[in-house]
GROMACS .gro file of N, CA and C in nm:
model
  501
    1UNK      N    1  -2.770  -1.776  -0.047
    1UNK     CA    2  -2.661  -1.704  -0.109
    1UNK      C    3  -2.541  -1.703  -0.015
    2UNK      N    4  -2.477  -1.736  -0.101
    2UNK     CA    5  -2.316  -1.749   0.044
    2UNK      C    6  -2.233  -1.625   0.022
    3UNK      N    7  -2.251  -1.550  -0.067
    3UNK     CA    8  -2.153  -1.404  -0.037
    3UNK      C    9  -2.140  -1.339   0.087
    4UNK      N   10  -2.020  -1.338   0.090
    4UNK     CA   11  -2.037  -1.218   0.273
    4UNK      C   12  -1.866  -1.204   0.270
    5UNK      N   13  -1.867  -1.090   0.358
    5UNK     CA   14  -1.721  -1.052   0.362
    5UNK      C   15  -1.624  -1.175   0.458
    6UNK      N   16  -1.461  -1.171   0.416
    6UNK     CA   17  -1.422  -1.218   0.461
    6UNK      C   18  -1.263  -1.141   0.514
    7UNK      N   19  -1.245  -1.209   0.627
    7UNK     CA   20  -1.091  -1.156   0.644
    7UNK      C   21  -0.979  -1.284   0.561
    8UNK      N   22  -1.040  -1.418   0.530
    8UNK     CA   23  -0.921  -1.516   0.491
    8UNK      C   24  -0.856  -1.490   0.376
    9UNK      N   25  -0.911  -1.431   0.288
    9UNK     CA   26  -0.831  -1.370   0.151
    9UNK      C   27  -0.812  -1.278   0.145
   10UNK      N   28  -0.796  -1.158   0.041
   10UNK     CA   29  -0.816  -1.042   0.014
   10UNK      C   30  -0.708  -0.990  -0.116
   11UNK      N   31  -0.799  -0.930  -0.198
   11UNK     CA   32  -0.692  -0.878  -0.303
   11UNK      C   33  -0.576  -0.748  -0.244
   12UNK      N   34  -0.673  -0.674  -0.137
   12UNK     CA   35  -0.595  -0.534  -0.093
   12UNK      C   36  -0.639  -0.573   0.069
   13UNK      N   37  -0.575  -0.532   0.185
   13UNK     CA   38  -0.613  -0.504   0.326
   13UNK      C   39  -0.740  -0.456   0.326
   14UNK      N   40  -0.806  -0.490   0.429
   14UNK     CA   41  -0.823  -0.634   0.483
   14UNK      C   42  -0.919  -0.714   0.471
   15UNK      N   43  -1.021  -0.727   0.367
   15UNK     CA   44  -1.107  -0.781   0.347
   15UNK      C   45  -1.137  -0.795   0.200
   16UNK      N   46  -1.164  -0.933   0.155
   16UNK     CA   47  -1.277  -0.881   0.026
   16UNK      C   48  -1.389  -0.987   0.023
   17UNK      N   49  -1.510  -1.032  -0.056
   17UNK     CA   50  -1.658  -1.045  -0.069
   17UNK      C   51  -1.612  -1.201  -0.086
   18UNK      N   52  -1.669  -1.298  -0.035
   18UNK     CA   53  -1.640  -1.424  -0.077
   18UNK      C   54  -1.750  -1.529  -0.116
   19UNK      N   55  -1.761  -1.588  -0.198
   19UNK     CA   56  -1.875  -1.653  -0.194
   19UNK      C   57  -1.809  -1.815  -0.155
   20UNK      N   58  -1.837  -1.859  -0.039
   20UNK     CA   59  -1.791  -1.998  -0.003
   20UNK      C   60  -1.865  -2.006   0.145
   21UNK      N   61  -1.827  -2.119   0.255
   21UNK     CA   62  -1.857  -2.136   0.392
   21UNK      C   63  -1.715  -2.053   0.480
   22UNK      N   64  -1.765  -1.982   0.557
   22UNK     CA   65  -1.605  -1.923   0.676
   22UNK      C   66  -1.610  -2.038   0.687
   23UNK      N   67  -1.497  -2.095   0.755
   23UNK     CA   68  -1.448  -2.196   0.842
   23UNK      C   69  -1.401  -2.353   0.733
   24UNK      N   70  -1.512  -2.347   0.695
   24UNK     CA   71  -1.462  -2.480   0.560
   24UNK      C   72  -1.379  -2.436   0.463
   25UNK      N   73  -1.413  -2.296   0.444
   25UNK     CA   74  -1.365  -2.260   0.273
   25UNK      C   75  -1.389  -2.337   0.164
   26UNK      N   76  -1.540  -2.351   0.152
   26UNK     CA   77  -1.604  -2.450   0.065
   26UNK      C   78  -1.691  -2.419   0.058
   27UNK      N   79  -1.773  -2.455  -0.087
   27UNK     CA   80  -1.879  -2.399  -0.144
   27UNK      C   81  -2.000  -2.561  -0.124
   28UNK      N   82  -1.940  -2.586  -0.073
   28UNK     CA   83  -2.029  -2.758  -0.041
   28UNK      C   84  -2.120  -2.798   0.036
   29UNK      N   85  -2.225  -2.722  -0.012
   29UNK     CA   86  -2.356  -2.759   0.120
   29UNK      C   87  -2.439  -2.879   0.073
   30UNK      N   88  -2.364  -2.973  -0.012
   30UNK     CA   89  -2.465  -3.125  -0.061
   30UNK      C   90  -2.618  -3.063  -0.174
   31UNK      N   91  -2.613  -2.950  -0.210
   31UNK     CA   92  -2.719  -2.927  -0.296
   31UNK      C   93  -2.650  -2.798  -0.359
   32UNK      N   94  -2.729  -2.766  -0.497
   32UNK     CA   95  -2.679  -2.678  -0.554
   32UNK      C   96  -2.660  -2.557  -0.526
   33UNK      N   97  -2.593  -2.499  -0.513
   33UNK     CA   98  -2.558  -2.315  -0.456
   33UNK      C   99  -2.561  -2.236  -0.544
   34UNK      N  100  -2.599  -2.180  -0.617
   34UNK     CA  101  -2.609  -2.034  -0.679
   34UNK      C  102  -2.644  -1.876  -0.583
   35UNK      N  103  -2.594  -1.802  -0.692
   35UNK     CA  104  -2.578  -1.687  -0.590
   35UNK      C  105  -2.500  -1.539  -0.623
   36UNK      N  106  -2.558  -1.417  -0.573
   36UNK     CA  107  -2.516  -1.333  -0.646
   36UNK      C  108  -2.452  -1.236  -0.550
   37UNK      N  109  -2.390  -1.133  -0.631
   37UNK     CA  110  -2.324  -0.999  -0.519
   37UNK      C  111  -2.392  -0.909  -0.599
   38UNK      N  112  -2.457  -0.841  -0.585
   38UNK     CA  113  -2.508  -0.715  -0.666
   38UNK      C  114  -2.492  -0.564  -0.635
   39UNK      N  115  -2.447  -0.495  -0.697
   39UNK     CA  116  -2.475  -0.336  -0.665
   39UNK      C  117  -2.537  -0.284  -0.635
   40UNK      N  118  -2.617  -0.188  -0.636
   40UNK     CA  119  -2.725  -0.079  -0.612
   40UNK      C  120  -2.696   0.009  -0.719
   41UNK      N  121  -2.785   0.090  -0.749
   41UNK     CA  122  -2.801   0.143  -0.872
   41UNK      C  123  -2.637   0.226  -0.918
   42UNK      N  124  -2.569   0.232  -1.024
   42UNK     CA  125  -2.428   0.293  -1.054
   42UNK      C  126  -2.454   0.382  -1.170
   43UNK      N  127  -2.470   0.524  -1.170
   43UNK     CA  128  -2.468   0.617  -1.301
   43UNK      C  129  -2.318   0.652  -1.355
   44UNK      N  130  -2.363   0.577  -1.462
   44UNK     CA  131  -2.202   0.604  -1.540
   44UNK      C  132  -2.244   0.795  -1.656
   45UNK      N  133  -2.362   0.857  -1.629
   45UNK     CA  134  -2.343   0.951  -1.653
   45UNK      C  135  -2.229   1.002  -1.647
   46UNK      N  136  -2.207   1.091  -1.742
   46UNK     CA  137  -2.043   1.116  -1.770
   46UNK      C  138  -1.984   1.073  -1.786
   47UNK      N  139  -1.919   0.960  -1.772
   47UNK     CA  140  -1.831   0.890  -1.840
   47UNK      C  141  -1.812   0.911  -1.960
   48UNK      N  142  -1.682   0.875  -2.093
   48UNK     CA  143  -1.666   0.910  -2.152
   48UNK      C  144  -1.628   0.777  -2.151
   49UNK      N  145  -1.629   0.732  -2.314
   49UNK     CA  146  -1.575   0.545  -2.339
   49UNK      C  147  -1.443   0.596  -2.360
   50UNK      N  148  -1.336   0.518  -2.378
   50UNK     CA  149  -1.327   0.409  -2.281
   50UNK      C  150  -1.386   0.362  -2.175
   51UNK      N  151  -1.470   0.270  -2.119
   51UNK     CA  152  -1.513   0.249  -1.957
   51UNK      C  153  -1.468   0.112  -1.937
   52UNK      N  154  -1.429   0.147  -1.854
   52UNK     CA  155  -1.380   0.008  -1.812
   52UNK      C  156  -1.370  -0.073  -1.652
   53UNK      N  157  -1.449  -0.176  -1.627
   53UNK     CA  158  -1.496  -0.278  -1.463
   53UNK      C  159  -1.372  -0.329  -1.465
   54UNK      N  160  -1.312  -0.325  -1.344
   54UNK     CA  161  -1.210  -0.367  -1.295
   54UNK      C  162  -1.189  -0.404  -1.140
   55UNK      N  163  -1.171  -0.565  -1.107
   55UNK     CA  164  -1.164  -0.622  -0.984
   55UNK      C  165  -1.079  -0.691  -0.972
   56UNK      N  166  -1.029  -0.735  -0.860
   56UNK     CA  167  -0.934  -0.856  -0.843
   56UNK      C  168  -0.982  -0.978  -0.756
   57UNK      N  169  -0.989  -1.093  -0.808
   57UNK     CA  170  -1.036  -1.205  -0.782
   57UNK      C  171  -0.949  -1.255  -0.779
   58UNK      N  172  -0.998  -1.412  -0.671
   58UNK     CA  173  -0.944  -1.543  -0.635
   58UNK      C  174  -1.040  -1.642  -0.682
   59UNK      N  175  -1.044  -1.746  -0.753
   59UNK     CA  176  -1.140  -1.854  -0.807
   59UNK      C  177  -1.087  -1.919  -0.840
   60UNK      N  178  -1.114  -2.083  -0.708
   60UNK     CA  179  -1.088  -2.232  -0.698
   60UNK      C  180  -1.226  -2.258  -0.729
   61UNK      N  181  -1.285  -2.334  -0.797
   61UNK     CA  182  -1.369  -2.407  -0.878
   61UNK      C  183  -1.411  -2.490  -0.917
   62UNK      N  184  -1.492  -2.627  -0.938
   62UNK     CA  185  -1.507  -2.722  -1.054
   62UNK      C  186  -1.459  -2.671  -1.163
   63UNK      N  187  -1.352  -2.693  -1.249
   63UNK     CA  188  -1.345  -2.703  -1.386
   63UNK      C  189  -1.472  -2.743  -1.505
   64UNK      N  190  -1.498  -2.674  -1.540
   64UNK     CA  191  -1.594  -2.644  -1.662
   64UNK      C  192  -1.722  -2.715  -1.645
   65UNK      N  193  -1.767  -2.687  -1.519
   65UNK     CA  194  -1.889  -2.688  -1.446
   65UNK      C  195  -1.922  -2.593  -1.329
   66UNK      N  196  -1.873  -2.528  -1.298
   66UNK     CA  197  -1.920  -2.431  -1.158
   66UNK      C  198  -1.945  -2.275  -1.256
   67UNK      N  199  -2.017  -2.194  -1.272
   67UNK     CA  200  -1.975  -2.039  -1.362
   67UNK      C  201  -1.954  -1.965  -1.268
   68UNK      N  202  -1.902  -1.902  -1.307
   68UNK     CA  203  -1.816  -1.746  -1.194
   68UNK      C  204  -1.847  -1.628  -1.327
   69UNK      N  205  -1.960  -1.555  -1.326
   69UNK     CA  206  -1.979  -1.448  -1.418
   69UNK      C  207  -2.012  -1.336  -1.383
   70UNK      N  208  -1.977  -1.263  -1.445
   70UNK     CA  209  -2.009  -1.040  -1.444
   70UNK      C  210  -2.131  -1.036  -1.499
   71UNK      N  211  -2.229  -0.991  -1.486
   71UNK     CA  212  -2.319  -0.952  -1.555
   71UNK      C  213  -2.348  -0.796  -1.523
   72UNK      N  214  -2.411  -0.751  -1.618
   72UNK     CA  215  -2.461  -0.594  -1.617
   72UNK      C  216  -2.582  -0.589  -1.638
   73UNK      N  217  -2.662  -0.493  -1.602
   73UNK     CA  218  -2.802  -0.474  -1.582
   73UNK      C  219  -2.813  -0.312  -1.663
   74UNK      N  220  -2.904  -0.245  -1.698
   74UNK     CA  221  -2.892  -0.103  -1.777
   74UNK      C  222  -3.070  -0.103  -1.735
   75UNK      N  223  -3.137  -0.201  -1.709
   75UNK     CA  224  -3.287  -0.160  -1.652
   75UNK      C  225  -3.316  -0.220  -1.517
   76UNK      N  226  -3.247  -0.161  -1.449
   76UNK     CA  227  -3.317  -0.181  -1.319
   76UNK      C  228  -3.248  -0.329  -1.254
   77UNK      N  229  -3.225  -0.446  -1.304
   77UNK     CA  230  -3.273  -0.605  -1.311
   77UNK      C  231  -3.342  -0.649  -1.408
   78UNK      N  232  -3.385  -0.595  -1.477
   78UNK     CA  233  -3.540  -0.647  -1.586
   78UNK      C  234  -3.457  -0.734  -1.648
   79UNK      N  235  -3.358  -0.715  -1.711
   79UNK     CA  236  -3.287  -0.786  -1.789
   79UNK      C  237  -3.111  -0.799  -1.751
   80UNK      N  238  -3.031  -0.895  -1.773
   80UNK     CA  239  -2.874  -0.915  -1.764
   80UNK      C  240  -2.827  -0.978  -1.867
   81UNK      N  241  -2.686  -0.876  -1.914
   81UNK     CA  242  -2.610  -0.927  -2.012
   81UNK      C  243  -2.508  -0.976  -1.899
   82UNK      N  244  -2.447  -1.088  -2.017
   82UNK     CA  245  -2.311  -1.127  -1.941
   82UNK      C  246  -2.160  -1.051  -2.009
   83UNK      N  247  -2.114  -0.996  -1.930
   83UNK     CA  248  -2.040  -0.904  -1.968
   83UNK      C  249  -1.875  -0.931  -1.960
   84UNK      N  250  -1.885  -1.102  -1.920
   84UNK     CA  251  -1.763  -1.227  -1.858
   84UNK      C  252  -1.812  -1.345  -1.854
   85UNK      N  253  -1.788  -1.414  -1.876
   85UNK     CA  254  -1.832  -1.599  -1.933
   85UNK      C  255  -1.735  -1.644  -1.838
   86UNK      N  256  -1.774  -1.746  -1.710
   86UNK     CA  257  -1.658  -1.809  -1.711
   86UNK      C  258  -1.521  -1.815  -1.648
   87UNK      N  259  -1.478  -1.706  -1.579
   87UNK     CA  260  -1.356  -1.664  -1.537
   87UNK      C  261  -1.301  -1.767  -1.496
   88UNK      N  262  -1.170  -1.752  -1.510
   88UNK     CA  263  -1.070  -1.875  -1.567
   88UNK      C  264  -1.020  -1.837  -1.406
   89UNK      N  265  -1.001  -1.996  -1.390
   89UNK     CA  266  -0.920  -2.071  -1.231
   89UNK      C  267  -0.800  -1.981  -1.219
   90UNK      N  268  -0.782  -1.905  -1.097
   90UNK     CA  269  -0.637  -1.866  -1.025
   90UNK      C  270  -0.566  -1.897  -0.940
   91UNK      N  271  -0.613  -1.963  -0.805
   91UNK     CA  272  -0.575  -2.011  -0.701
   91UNK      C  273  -0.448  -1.875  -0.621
   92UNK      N  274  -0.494  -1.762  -0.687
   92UNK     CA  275  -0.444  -1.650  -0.607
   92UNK      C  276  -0.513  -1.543  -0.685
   93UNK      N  277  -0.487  -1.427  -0.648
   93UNK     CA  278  -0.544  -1.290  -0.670
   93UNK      C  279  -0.504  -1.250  -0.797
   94UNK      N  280  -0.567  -1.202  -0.878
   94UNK     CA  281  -0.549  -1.127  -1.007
   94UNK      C  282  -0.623  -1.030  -1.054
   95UNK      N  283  -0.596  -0.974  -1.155
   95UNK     CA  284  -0.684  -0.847  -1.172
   95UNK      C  285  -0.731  -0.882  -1.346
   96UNK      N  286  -0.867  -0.852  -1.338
   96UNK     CA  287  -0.975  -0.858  -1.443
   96UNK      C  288  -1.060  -0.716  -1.491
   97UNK      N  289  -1.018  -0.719  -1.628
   97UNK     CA  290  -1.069  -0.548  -1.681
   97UNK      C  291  -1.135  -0.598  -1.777
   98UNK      N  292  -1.229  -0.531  -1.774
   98UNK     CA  293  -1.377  -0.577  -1.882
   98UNK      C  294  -1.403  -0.430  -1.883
   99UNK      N  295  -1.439  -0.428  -2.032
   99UNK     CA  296  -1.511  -0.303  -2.170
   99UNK      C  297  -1.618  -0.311  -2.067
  100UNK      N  298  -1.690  -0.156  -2.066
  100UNK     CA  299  -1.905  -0.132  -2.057
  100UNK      C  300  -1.887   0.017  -2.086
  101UNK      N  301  -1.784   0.060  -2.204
  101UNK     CA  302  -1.849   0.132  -2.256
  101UNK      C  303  -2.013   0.137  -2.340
  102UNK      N  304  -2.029  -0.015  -2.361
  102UNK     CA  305  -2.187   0.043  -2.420
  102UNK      C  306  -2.258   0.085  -2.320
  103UNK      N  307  -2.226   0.080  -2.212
  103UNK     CA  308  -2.332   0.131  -2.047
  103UNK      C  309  -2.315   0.244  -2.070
  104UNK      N  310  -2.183   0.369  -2.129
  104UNK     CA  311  -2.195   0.501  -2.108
  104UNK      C  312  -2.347   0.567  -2.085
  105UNK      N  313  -2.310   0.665  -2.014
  105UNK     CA  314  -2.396   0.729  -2.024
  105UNK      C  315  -2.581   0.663  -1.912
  106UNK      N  316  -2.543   0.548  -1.898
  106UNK     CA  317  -2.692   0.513  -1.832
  106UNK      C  318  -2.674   0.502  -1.658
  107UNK      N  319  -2.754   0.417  -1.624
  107UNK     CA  320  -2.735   0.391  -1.515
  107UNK      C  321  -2.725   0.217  -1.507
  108UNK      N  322  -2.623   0.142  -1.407
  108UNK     CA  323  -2.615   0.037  -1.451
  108UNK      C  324  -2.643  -0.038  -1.306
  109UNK      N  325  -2.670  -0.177  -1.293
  109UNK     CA  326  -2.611  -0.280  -1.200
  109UNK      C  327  -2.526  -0.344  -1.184
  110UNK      N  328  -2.446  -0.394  -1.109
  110UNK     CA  329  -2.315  -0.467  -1.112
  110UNK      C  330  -2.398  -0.646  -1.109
  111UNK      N  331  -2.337  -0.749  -1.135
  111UNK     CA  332  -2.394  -0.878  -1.062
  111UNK      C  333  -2.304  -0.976  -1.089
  112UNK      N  334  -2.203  -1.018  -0.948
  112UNK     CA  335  -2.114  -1.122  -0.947
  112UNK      C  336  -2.156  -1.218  -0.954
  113UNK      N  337  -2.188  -1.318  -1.043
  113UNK     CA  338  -2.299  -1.449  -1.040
  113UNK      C  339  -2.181  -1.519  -1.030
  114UNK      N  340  -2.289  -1.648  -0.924
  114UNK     CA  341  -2.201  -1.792  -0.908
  114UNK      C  342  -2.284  -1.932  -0.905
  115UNK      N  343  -2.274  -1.986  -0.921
  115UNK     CA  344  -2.360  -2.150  -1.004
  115UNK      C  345  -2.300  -2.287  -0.968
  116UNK      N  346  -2.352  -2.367  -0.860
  116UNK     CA  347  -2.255  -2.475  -0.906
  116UNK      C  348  -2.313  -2.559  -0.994
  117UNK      N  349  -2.440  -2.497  -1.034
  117UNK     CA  350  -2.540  -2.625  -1.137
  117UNK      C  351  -2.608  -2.738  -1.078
  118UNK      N  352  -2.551  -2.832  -0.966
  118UNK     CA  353  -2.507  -2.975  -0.939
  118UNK      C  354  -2.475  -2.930  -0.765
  119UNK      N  355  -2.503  -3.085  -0.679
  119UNK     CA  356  -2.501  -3.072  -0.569
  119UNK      C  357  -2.344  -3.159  -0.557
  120UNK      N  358  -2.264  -3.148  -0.636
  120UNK     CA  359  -2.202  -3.296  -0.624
  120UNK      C  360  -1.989  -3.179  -0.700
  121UNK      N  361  -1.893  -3.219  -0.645
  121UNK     CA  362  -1.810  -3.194  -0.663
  121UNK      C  363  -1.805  -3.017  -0.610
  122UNK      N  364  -1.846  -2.994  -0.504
  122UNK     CA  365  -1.826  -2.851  -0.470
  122UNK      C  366  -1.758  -2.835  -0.346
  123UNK      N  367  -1.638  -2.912  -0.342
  123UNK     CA  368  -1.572  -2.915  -0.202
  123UNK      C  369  -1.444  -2.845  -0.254
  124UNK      N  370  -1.429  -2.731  -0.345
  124UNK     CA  371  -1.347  -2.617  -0.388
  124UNK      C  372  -1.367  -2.537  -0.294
  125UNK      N  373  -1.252  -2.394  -0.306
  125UNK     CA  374  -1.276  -2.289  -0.208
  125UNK      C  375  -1.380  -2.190  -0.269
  126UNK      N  376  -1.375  -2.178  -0.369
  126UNK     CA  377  -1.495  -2.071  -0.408
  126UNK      C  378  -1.425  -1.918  -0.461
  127UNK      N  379  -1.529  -1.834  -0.451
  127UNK     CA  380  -1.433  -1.719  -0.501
  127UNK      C  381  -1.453  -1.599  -0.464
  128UNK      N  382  -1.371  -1.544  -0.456
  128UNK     CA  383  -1.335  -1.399  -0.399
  128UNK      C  384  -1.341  -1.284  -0.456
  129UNK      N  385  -1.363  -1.153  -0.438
  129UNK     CA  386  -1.360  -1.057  -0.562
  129UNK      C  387  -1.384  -0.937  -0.431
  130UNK      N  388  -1.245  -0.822  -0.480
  130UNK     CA  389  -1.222  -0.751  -0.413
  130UNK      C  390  -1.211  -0.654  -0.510
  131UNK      N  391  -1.118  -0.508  -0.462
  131UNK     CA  392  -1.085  -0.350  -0.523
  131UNK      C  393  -1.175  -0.343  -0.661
  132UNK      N  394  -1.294  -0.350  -0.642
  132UNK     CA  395  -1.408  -0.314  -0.786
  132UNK      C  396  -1.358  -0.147  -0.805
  133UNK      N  397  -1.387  -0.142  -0.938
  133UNK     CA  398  -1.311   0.005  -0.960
  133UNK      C  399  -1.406  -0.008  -1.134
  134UNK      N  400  -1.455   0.146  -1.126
  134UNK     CA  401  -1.495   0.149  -1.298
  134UNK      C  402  -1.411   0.272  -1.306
  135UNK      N  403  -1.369   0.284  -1.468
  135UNK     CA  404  -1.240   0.373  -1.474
  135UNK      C  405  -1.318   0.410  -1.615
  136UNK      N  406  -1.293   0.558  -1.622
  136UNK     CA  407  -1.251   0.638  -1.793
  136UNK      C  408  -1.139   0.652  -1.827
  137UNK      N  409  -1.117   0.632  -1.930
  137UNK     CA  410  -0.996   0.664  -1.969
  137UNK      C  411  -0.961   0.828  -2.058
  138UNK      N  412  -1.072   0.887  -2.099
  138UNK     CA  413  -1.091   0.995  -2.197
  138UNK      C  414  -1.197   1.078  -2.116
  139UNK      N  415  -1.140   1.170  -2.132
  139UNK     CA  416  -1.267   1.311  -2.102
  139UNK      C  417  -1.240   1.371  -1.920
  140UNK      N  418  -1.308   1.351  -1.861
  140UNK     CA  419  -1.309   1.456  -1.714
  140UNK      C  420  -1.227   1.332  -1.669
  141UNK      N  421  -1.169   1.359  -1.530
  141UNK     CA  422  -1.109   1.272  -1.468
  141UNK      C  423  -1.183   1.150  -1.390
  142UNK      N  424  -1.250   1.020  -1.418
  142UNK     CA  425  -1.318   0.958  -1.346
  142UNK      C  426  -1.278   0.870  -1.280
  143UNK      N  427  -1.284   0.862  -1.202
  143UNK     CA  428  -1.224   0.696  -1.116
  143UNK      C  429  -1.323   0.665  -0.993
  144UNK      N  430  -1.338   0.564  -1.015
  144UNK     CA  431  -1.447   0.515  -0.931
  144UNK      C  432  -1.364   0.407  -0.843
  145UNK      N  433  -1.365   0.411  -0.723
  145UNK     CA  434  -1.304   0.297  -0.637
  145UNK      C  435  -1.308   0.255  -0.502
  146UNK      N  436  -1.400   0.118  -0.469
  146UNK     CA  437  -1.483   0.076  -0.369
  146UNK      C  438  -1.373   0.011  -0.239
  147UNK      N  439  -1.378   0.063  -0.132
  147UNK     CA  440  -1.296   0.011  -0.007
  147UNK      C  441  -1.407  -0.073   0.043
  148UNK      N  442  -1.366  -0.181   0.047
  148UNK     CA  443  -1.434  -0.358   0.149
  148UNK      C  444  -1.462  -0.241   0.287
  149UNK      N  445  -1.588  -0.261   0.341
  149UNK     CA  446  -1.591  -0.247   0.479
  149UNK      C  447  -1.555  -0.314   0.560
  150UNK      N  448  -1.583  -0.454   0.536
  150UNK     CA  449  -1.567  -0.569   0.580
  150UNK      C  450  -1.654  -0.636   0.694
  151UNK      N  451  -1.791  -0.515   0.660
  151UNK     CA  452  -1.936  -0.560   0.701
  151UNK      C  453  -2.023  -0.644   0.583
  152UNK      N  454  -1.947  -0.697   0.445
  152UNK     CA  455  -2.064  -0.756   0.337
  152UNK      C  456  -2.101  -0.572   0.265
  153UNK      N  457  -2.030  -0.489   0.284
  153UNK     CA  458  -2.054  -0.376   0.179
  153UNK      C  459  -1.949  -0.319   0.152
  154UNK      N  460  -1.914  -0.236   0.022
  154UNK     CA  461  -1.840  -0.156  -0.023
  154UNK      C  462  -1.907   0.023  -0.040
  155UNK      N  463  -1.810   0.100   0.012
  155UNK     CA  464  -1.793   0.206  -0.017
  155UNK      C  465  -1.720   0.269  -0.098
  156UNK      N  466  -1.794   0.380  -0.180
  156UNK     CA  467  -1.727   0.445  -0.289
  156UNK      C  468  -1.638   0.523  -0.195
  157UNK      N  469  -1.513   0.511  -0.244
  157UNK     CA  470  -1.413   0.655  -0.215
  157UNK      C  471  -1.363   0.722  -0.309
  158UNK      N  472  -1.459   0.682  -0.457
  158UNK     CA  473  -1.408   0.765  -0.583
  158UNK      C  474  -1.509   0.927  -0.515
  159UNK      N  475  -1.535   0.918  -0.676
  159UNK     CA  476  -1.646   1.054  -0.675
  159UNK      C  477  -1.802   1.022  -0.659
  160UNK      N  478  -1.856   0.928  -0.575
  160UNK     CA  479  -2.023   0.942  -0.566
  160UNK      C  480  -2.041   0.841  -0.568
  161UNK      N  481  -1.999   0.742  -0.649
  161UNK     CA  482  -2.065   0.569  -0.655
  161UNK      C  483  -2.119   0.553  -0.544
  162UNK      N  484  -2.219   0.443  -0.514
  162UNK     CA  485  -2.264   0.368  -0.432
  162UNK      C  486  -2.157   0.278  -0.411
  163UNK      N  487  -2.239   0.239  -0.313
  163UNK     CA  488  -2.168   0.109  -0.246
  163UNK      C  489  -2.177  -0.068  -0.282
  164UNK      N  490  -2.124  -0.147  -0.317
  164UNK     CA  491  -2.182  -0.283  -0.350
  164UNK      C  492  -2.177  -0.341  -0.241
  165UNK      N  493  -2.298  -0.430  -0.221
  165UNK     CA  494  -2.358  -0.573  -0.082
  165UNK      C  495  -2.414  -0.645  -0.145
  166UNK      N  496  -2.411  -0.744  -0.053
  166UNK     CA  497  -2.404  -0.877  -0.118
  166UNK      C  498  -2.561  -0.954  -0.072
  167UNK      N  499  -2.610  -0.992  -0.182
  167UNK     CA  500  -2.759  -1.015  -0.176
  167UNK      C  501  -2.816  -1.153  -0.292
   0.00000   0.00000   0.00000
């Protein structure tokens, strides 16, 4: 798994999660790479829908062969929906808001999946994904929002979240 923090990008100071090689900035180890960033357990108890995952990513890529996907978990791991297909090439930082109001109310997993399928065309930079934030929009005030340590973990500095590392 190649996720680990980095100082070469970052959506916000000074770090965010990268999945590529330091030093190459390439996802190109001559065989296929897949690989995930996952959360630790996240209770969206309370929340009120609207809910809404929100990060800012960088993703250089194979074109319509490498996947860069969100998935959500609601048991543990037992099972993953994909909750993002795909995320479309930036070659700089942007910000991505994805619906889980159907998560209200449970407890969820986060999972940044990455794929190159193929050992062959992966000399791209790979991709980045920083300021994770789950937000309500209706009901008590919620905001959830993770500061990069820039040890490979995030800390909640909302109200309670865990932290996301990369595994």
């Amino acid at each position: 798994n190649l996720w680990h923090s980095t100082t070469h990008r970052y959506g916000s100071p000074t770090h965010a999660q990268y999945y590529g090689v330091e030093g190459t900035f390439t996802y190109n180890l001559s065989a296929t790479t897949p690989g995930n960033l996952q959360s630790p357990s996240i209770s969206l108890a309370g929340f009120t829908t609207p809910i809404a995952l929100s990060f800012n990513y960088f993703l250089d890529a194979e074109p319509g062969f490498d996947d860069a996907s969100v998935l959500v978990s609601a048991d543990g791991g037992g099972t993953w929906t994909r909750v993002y297909d795909m995320l479309p090439l930036t070659w700089v930082f942007v910000n991505q808001t994805i619906g889980i109001s159907a998560y209200a109310g449970k407890d969820i997993l986060l999972r940044f999946n990455f794929n190159t399928f193929d050992s062959i065309a992966n000399a791209y930079e790979g991709w980045y994904v920083d300021d994770v934030k789950i937000t309500a929009s209706v009901g008590p005030p919620i905001s959830k929002v993770y500061r990069n340590n820039g040890n490979g973990t995030f800390t909640d500095i909302g109200a309670g979240l865990p932290g996301i590392s990369g595994g």
